[in-house]
Amino acid sequence: MERILDNIIIFICCLVFLLSFGNDKMMIVSICMSIIYTCLTIYFDKFIVSLFLFMAALLFSLPSHTLSYFIPLFCYPFFHTSYTYVCIPAVFVLYFHHNELNVLAASSILLLTVLCFILKLRTDKYLEESRHFEKIRQDLKDYNTNLNIKNRELIAKQDYEVTNATLNERNRIAREIHDSIGHTLSGSILQIAALTAVVRDEAVASHLKEVNERLTDGMNSIRASIHNIHEESVDLNLKITEMVNSFDFCPIEYIYDVERDLSSKAKYALIYIVRESLTNIMKYSNASHVSLNISELPGFYKIIIHDNGTAFSSSAVTAGMGTVSMYDRINSLGGTINITKDNGYRIYITIPVETKITGQN
């Protein structure tokens, strides 16, 4: 675009010189030829084409001196190459028309040619600065993109650590309640039951029995609360993510697309199956990639564990105790499991959504 503007500026200057010094019936033809020349050199933008057009323009300049006023325009395309010396014949054309051109006109044409070369330097400098600016802009854009990615990773890691700390604190509180209050209440219930058995007074025995029932109800409530806390503290995605991150045998493509929360029994079953599968891959497979997909579909959950290993021991699929345990756990959830070793080690599991509610068949 800058070179097009330069050509327009040079053309206008040449046209002014022509109208100021020239007075010939070929003026219109010269103007049209210079426009055609400029358009062709810009369109093709090749040295051979420009050289051919330049030589043709010089030949046409010999019979008509009016075309000599556009010599700066003819020379400009070569100022952007290492072949600037091809413009030397233009000097001879000016000398050839020294009778028709006065000293002022010839000097103006030569001066404009020099100014065209200076304009070329300015344009090249501008284009160089533009490319440099564009490179800086692209680098800043890439840097900003990488910074956003790192920021999201830090936020995800922070959320992960906060969630993990929260779940660990829940487990700690549940253990403390179970160890302290639970044991205290259990001991109190046993002591009251013993007192009830030996006391002779019917009224006292009735009151002790009532206290014993209330303590038993409280103990059952505490147990239910501890069970709920412990169940909620198991984050399936978090636990599997930990296993995936610690698995350094080969890369794992992990996808987790589950909105509803599974039952505690289903969570522990899947955690065991994923751990056992990754262990089997390390022991028996020569895989270089593993895909782990846990997704929720209408009516059931789908779990697929697949690697691209070509050498896998058949004993790991059929006879291992770990594999038998996988079948038992999924069957107890009312699900299905299919393990194959065609095209790699592959486990396909489905678990009914109702498992989340009942935790059983």
Short mmCIF file of C-alpha atoms in Angstrom, two decimals:
data_model
loop_
_atom_site.label_atom_id
_atom_site.label_comp_id
_atom_site.label_asym_id
_atom_site.label_seq_id
_atom_site.Cartn_x
_atom_site.Cartn_y
_atom_site.Cartn_z
CA MET A 1 0.00 0.00 0.00
CA GLU A 2 2.84 2.39 0.80
CA ARG A 3 4.49 1.80 -2.55
CA ILE A 4 1.21 2.46 -4.31
CA LEU A 5 1.00 5.81 -2.53
CA ASP A 6 4.59 6.52 -3.55
CA ASN A 7 3.75 5.81 -7.20
CA ILE A 8 0.77 8.14 -7.00
CA ILE A 9 2.91 10.93 -5.51
CA ILE A 10 5.61 10.48 -8.16
CA PHE A 11 3.04 10.38 -10.95
CA ILE A 12 1.49 13.64 -9.76
CA CYS A 13 4.92 15.33 -9.60
CA CYS A 14 5.82 14.12 -13.10
CA LEU A 15 2.45 15.28 -14.39
CA VAL A 16 3.03 18.75 -12.91
CA PHE A 17 6.43 18.96 -14.63
CA LEU A 18 4.87 17.82 -17.91
CA LEU A 19 2.12 20.42 -17.73
CA SER A 20 4.63 23.09 -16.68
CA PHE A 21 7.35 22.50 -19.27
CA GLY A 22 5.85 20.30 -21.95
CA ASN A 23 3.69 21.42 -24.85
CA ASP A 24 3.15 18.54 -27.23
CA LYS A 25 0.21 16.71 -28.76
CA MET A 26 1.61 13.42 -27.36
CA MET A 27 1.02 14.53 -23.78
CA ILE A 28 -2.20 12.54 -23.40
CA VAL A 29 -0.58 9.43 -24.86
CA SER A 30 2.40 9.80 -22.51
CA ILE A 31 0.10 10.18 -19.50
CA CYS A 32 -1.87 7.06 -20.45
CA MET A 33 1.29 5.03 -21.07
CA SER A 34 2.74 6.03 -17.68
CA ILE A 35 -0.48 4.99 -15.94
CA ILE A 36 -0.46 1.62 -17.74
CA TYR A 37 3.21 1.15 -16.87
CA THR A 38 2.59 1.85 -13.18
CA CYS A 39 -0.41 -0.45 -12.99
CA LEU A 40 1.43 -3.34 -14.67
CA THR A 41 4.52 -3.06 -12.46
CA ILE A 42 2.39 -2.95 -9.31
CA TYR A 43 0.20 -5.85 -10.44
CA PHE A 44 2.97 -8.25 -11.51
CA ASP A 45 5.67 -7.01 -9.07
CA LYS A 46 8.39 -9.10 -10.74
CA PHE A 47 11.82 -7.93 -11.78
CA ILE A 48 11.72 -9.46 -15.26
CA VAL A 49 8.34 -7.89 -16.04
CA SER A 50 9.42 -4.53 -14.64
CA LEU A 51 12.66 -4.64 -16.66
CA PHE A 52 10.79 -5.44 -19.87
CA LEU A 53 8.29 -2.63 -19.28
CA PHE A 54 11.12 -0.22 -18.40
CA MET A 55 13.00 -0.93 -21.61
CA ALA A 56 9.80 -0.59 -23.62
CA ALA A 57 9.04 2.75 -21.95
CA LEU A 58 12.53 4.04 -22.78
CA LEU A 59 12.14 2.98 -26.41
CA PHE A 60 8.81 4.80 -26.64
CA SER A 61 10.47 7.82 -25.02
CA LEU A 62 12.91 8.19 -27.91
CA PRO A 63 10.38 9.45 -30.47
CA SER A 64 8.40 11.50 -27.90
CA HIS A 65 10.18 13.65 -25.36
CA THR A 66 6.99 14.11 -23.30
CA LEU A 67 7.34 10.56 -22.02
CA SER A 68 10.75 11.52 -20.60
CA TYR A 69 9.03 13.52 -17.88
CA PHE A 70 7.89 10.21 -16.35
CA ILE A 71 11.39 8.73 -16.11
CA PRO A 72 11.36 9.02 -12.26
CA LEU A 73 8.17 6.95 -12.27
CA PHE A 74 9.78 4.38 -14.57
CA CYS A 75 12.88 4.09 -12.36
CA TYR A 76 11.08 3.84 -9.02
CA PRO A 77 10.36 0.03 -9.10
CA PHE A 78 14.10 -0.71 -9.39
CA PHE A 79 14.99 1.36 -6.34
CA HIS A 80 13.54 -1.45 -4.19
CA THR A 81 15.91 -4.04 -5.71
CA SER A 82 19.66 -4.54 -5.88
CA TYR A 83 19.56 -3.69 -9.61
CA THR A 84 19.25 0.06 -9.37
CA TYR A 85 21.96 0.43 -12.03
CA VAL A 86 19.49 -0.65 -14.75
CA CYS A 87 18.13 2.91 -14.53
CA ILE A 88 21.32 4.31 -16.12
CA PRO A 89 19.89 4.17 -19.69
CA ALA A 90 17.30 6.74 -18.59
CA VAL A 91 20.10 9.34 -18.41
CA PHE A 92 20.91 8.74 -22.06
CA VAL A 93 17.25 9.24 -22.95
CA LEU A 94 17.35 12.63 -21.25
CA TYR A 95 20.54 13.48 -23.09
CA PHE A 96 18.93 12.34 -26.34
CA HIS A 97 16.15 14.91 -25.81
CA HIS A 98 18.39 17.71 -24.52
CA ASN A 99 17.35 19.85 -27.47
CA GLU A 100 13.63 19.50 -26.71
CA LEU A 101 14.09 19.75 -22.91
CA ASN A 102 15.42 22.94 -21.41
CA VAL A 103 17.93 22.90 -18.60
CA LEU A 104 15.30 23.53 -15.93
CA ALA A 105 13.09 20.64 -17.10
CA ALA A 106 15.99 18.19 -17.31
CA SER A 107 17.29 19.27 -13.91
CA SER A 108 13.80 18.91 -12.42
CA ILE A 109 13.50 15.38 -13.79
CA LEU A 110 16.90 14.39 -12.38
CA LEU A 111 16.10 16.00 -9.04
CA LEU A 112 12.77 14.21 -8.87
CA THR A 113 14.55 10.92 -9.61
CA VAL A 114 16.86 11.53 -6.65
CA LEU A 115 13.86 12.40 -4.48
CA CYS A 116 12.21 9.16 -5.60
CA PHE A 117 15.22 7.25 -4.30
CA ILE A 118 14.96 9.10 -0.98
CA LEU A 119 11.23 8.33 -0.92
CA LYS A 120 12.10 4.69 -1.47
CA LEU A 121 14.40 4.78 1.59
CA ARG A 122 11.64 6.34 3.67
CA THR A 123 9.13 3.74 2.52
CA ASP A 124 11.50 0.85 3.22
CA LYS A 125 12.15 2.26 6.68
CA TYR A 126 8.44 2.60 7.31
CA LEU A 127 7.76 -0.96 6.14
CA GLU A 128 10.58 -2.28 8.29
CA GLU A 129 9.20 -0.46 11.33
CA SER A 130 5.73 -1.77 10.52
CA ARG A 131 6.98 -5.34 10.36
CA HIS A 132 8.87 -4.83 13.60
CA PHE A 133 5.77 -3.39 15.25
CA GLU A 134 3.64 -6.26 13.95
CA LYS A 135 6.16 -8.76 15.33
CA ILE A 136 6.08 -7.03 18.72
CA ARG A 137 2.28 -6.99 18.64
CA GLN A 138 2.16 -10.71 17.81
CA ASP A 139 4.70 -11.49 20.52
CA LEU A 140 2.64 -9.54 23.04
CA LYS A 141 -0.48 -11.35 21.90
CA ASP A 142 1.24 -14.73 22.30
CA TYR A 143 2.61 -13.66 25.67
CA ASN A 144 -0.84 -12.55 26.80
CA THR A 145 -2.34 -15.84 25.62
CA ASN A 146 0.28 -17.84 27.50
CA LEU A 147 -0.25 -15.64 30.54
CA ASN A 148 -3.99 -16.30 30.46
CA ILE A 149 -3.33 -20.04 30.17
CA LYS A 150 -0.95 -19.94 33.13
CA ASN A 151 -3.47 -17.88 35.08
CA ARG A 152 -6.23 -20.41 34.44
CA GLU A 153 -3.89 -23.22 35.43
CA LEU A 154 -3.01 -21.42 38.66
CA ILE A 155 -6.69 -20.80 39.43
CA ALA A 156 -7.51 -24.46 38.71
CA LYS A 157 -4.63 -25.58 40.90
CA GLN A 158 -5.76 -23.23 43.66
CA ASP A 159 -9.32 -24.54 43.45
CA TYR A 160 -7.96 -28.07 43.49
CA GLU A 161 -5.88 -27.40 46.61
CA VAL A 162 -8.77 -25.62 48.36
CA THR A 163 -11.16 -28.47 47.56
CA ASN A 164 -8.64 -31.06 48.64
CA ALA A 165 -7.96 -29.20 51.90
CA THR A 166 -11.71 -28.88 52.54
CA LEU A 167 -12.30 -32.59 51.98
CA ASN A 168 -9.37 -33.52 54.22
CA GLU A 169 -10.71 -31.25 56.96
CA ARG A 170 -14.11 -32.90 56.67
CA ASN A 171 -12.52 -36.31 57.08
CA ARG A 172 -10.53 -35.09 60.10
CA ILE A 173 -13.64 -33.71 61.78
CA ALA A 174 -15.53 -36.93 61.08
CA ARG A 175 -12.73 -39.01 62.58
CA GLU A 176 -12.54 -36.82 65.68
CA ILE A 177 -16.30 -37.03 66.20
CA HIS A 178 -16.18 -40.78 65.75
CA ASP A 179 -13.18 -41.28 68.03
CA SER A 180 -14.15 -38.91 70.85
CA ILE A 181 -17.89 -38.35 71.04
CA GLY A 182 -18.78 -41.69 69.51
CA HIS A 183 -16.69 -43.69 71.97
CA THR A 184 -17.91 -41.61 74.91
CA LEU A 185 -21.56 -42.14 73.99
CA SER A 186 -21.00 -45.84 73.39
CA GLY A 187 -19.44 -46.21 76.84
CA SER A 188 -22.26 -44.25 78.45
CA ILE A 189 -24.90 -46.40 76.76
CA LEU A 190 -23.23 -49.57 77.99
CA GLN A 191 -22.96 -48.22 81.57
CA ILE A 192 -26.61 -47.15 81.64
CA ALA A 193 -27.66 -50.55 80.30
CA ALA A 194 -25.69 -52.20 83.10
CA LEU A 195 -27.24 -49.93 85.72
CA THR A 196 -30.71 -50.65 84.36
CA ALA A 197 -30.09 -54.36 84.81
CA VAL A 198 -29.06 -54.11 88.49
CA VAL A 199 -31.30 -51.31 89.79
CA ARG A 200 -34.31 -52.42 91.88
CA ASP A 201 -36.40 -49.27 91.74
CA GLU A 202 -38.90 -49.40 88.88
CA ALA A 203 -39.06 -45.59 88.50
CA VAL A 204 -35.28 -45.25 88.38
CA ALA A 205 -35.05 -48.13 85.91
CA SER A 206 -37.67 -46.45 83.70
CA HIS A 207 -35.74 -43.17 83.71
CA LEU A 208 -32.47 -44.95 82.96
CA LYS A 209 -34.13 -46.78 80.08
CA GLU A 210 -35.42 -43.48 78.68
CA VAL A 211 -31.94 -41.90 78.95
CA ASN A 212 -30.47 -44.96 77.25
CA GLU A 213 -32.91 -44.64 74.34
CA ARG A 214 -32.11 -40.95 73.89
CA LEU A 215 -28.38 -41.61 73.94
CA THR A 216 -28.88 -44.41 71.42
CA ASP A 217 -30.85 -42.08 69.13
CA GLY A 218 -28.13 -39.45 69.46
CA MET A 219 -25.48 -42.05 68.68
CA ASN A 220 -27.37 -43.13 65.57
CA SER A 221 -27.73 -39.49 64.46
CA ILE A 222 -23.99 -38.93 64.90
CA ARG A 223 -23.20 -42.05 62.91
CA ALA A 224 -25.51 -40.93 60.09
CA SER A 225 -23.93 -37.48 60.07
CA ILE A 226 -20.42 -38.93 59.98
CA HIS A 227 -21.45 -41.23 57.15
CA ASN A 228 -22.84 -38.28 55.14
CA ILE A 229 -19.74 -36.17 55.76
CA HIS A 230 -17.49 -39.02 54.72
CA GLU A 231 -19.54 -39.69 51.58
CA GLU A 232 -19.54 -36.03 50.56
CA SER A 233 -15.81 -35.77 51.20
CA VAL A 234 -15.02 -38.26 48.42
CA ASP A 235 -14.58 -36.22 45.24
CA LEU A 236 -14.40 -38.76 42.41
CA ASN A 237 -12.97 -36.32 39.87
CA LEU A 238 -10.38 -35.10 42.38
CA LYS A 239 -9.22 -38.58 43.33
CA ILE A 240 -8.92 -39.75 39.73
CA THR A 241 -7.14 -36.53 38.78
CA GLU A 242 -4.57 -37.28 41.48
CA MET A 243 -4.02 -40.75 40.03
CA VAL A 244 -3.75 -39.38 36.49
CA ASN A 245 -1.22 -36.75 37.55
CA SER A 246 0.90 -39.31 39.35
CA PHE A 247 0.79 -41.76 36.41
CA ASP A 248 4.11 -41.22 34.62
CA PHE A 249 4.17 -44.42 32.53
CA CYS A 250 2.68 -42.67 29.48
CA PRO A 251 0.38 -39.69 28.70
CA ILE A 252 -3.28 -39.95 29.74
CA GLU A 253 -6.18 -38.19 28.04
CA TYR A 254 -8.66 -37.72 30.89
CA ILE A 255 -12.25 -36.54 30.33
CA TYR A 256 -14.75 -36.13 33.18
CA ASP A 257 -18.27 -35.12 32.15
CA VAL A 258 -20.55 -35.93 35.10
CA GLU A 259 -22.94 -33.45 36.69
CA ARG A 260 -24.72 -35.58 39.28
CA ASP A 261 -22.89 -37.06 42.24
CA LEU A 262 -22.49 -40.82 42.41
CA SER A 263 -23.06 -42.84 45.56
CA SER A 264 -20.16 -43.48 47.87
CA LYS A 265 -20.15 -47.14 46.89
CA ALA A 266 -19.97 -46.30 43.19
CA LYS A 267 -17.20 -43.78 43.78
CA TYR A 268 -15.00 -46.24 45.64
CA ALA A 269 -15.66 -48.87 43.00
CA LEU A 270 -14.58 -46.58 40.17
CA ILE A 271 -11.54 -45.36 42.11
CA TYR A 272 -10.49 -48.96 42.65
CA ILE A 273 -11.08 -49.89 38.99
CA VAL A 274 -9.12 -46.92 37.66
CA ARG A 275 -6.24 -47.62 40.03
CA GLU A 276 -6.21 -51.31 39.15
CA SER A 277 -6.40 -50.57 35.41
CA LEU A 278 -3.50 -48.12 35.49
CA THR A 279 -1.48 -50.61 37.51
CA ASN A 280 -2.18 -53.36 34.96
CA ILE A 281 -1.16 -51.06 32.11
CA MET A 282 2.18 -50.36 33.79
CA LYS A 283 2.78 -54.05 34.55
CA TYR A 284 1.62 -55.77 31.40
CA SER A 285 1.19 -53.28 28.55
CA ASN A 286 3.61 -51.47 26.24
CA ALA A 287 1.14 -48.63 25.71
CA SER A 288 2.26 -45.12 24.79
CA HIS A 289 -1.13 -43.46 25.32
CA VAL A 290 -4.14 -44.01 27.60
CA SER A 291 -7.62 -42.51 27.36
CA LEU A 292 -9.89 -42.33 30.41
CA ASN A 293 -13.46 -41.15 29.87
CA ILE A 294 -16.10 -40.87 32.60
CA SER A 295 -19.33 -39.37 31.30
CA GLU A 296 -22.99 -39.16 32.23
CA LEU A 297 -25.62 -40.26 29.70
CA PRO A 298 -29.41 -40.45 30.03
CA GLY A 299 -30.06 -43.27 32.47
CA PHE A 300 -26.50 -44.47 33.10
CA TYR A 301 -22.86 -43.53 33.60
CA LYS A 302 -20.28 -44.65 31.07
CA ILE A 303 -16.64 -45.33 31.92
CA ILE A 304 -14.07 -46.24 29.25
CA ILE A 305 -10.41 -47.00 29.94
CA HIS A 306 -8.41 -47.74 26.81
CA ASP A 307 -4.73 -47.85 25.88
CA ASN A 308 -2.94 -48.43 22.57
CA GLY A 309 -0.69 -51.23 23.80
CA THR A 310 0.05 -54.11 21.42
CA ALA A 311 1.56 -56.53 23.93
CA PHE A 312 -0.67 -57.37 26.89
CA SER A 313 -0.64 -60.48 29.02
CA SER A 314 -3.87 -62.46 28.79
CA SER A 315 -3.54 -63.45 32.43
CA ALA A 316 -4.07 -59.83 33.40
CA VAL A 317 -7.47 -59.92 31.71
CA THR A 318 -8.78 -63.28 32.75
CA ALA A 319 -7.13 -64.71 35.82
CA GLY A 320 -6.09 -61.79 37.99
CA MET A 321 -7.76 -61.23 41.35
CA GLY A 322 -7.92 -57.54 40.58
CA THR A 323 -9.98 -58.22 37.47
CA VAL A 324 -12.34 -60.51 39.40
CA SER A 325 -12.80 -57.79 41.98
CA MET A 326 -13.69 -55.32 39.21
CA TYR A 327 -16.51 -57.59 38.01
CA ASP A 328 -17.78 -58.10 41.57
CA ARG A 329 -17.85 -54.38 42.35
CA ILE A 330 -19.67 -53.41 39.14
CA ASN A 331 -22.14 -56.30 39.45
CA SER A 332 -22.96 -55.18 43.00
CA LEU A 333 -23.87 -51.77 41.56
CA GLY A 334 -26.18 -53.29 38.96
CA GLY A 335 -23.84 -52.28 36.16
CA THR A 336 -22.04 -54.06 33.34
CA ILE A 337 -18.33 -54.38 32.62
CA ASN A 338 -16.59 -55.64 29.51
CA ILE A 339 -12.80 -56.10 29.33
CA THR A 340 -11.01 -56.83 26.06
CA LYS A 341 -7.43 -56.75 24.78
CA ASP A 342 -8.13 -56.21 21.08
CA ASN A 343 -6.37 -53.09 19.81
CA GLY A 344 -5.08 -52.45 23.30
CA TYR A 345 -6.37 -53.01 26.82
CA ARG A 346 -9.97 -51.73 27.01
CA ILE A 347 -12.50 -51.60 29.85
CA TYR A 348 -16.07 -50.55 29.11
CA ILE A 349 -18.36 -50.01 32.13
CA THR A 350 -21.94 -48.83 32.50
CA ILE A 351 -23.60 -48.03 35.85
CA PRO A 352 -27.29 -47.13 36.20
CA VAL A 353 -27.99 -43.60 37.37
CA GLU A 354 -30.21 -45.05 40.12
CA THR A 355 -27.02 -46.28 41.76
CA LYS A 356 -26.49 -42.75 42.97
CA ILE A 357 -29.72 -42.90 44.93
CA THR A 358 -29.78 -46.43 46.26
CA GLY A 359 -26.09 -47.35 46.18
CA GLN A 360 -27.14 -50.92 45.37
CA ASN A 361 -28.77 -53.07 42.72
#
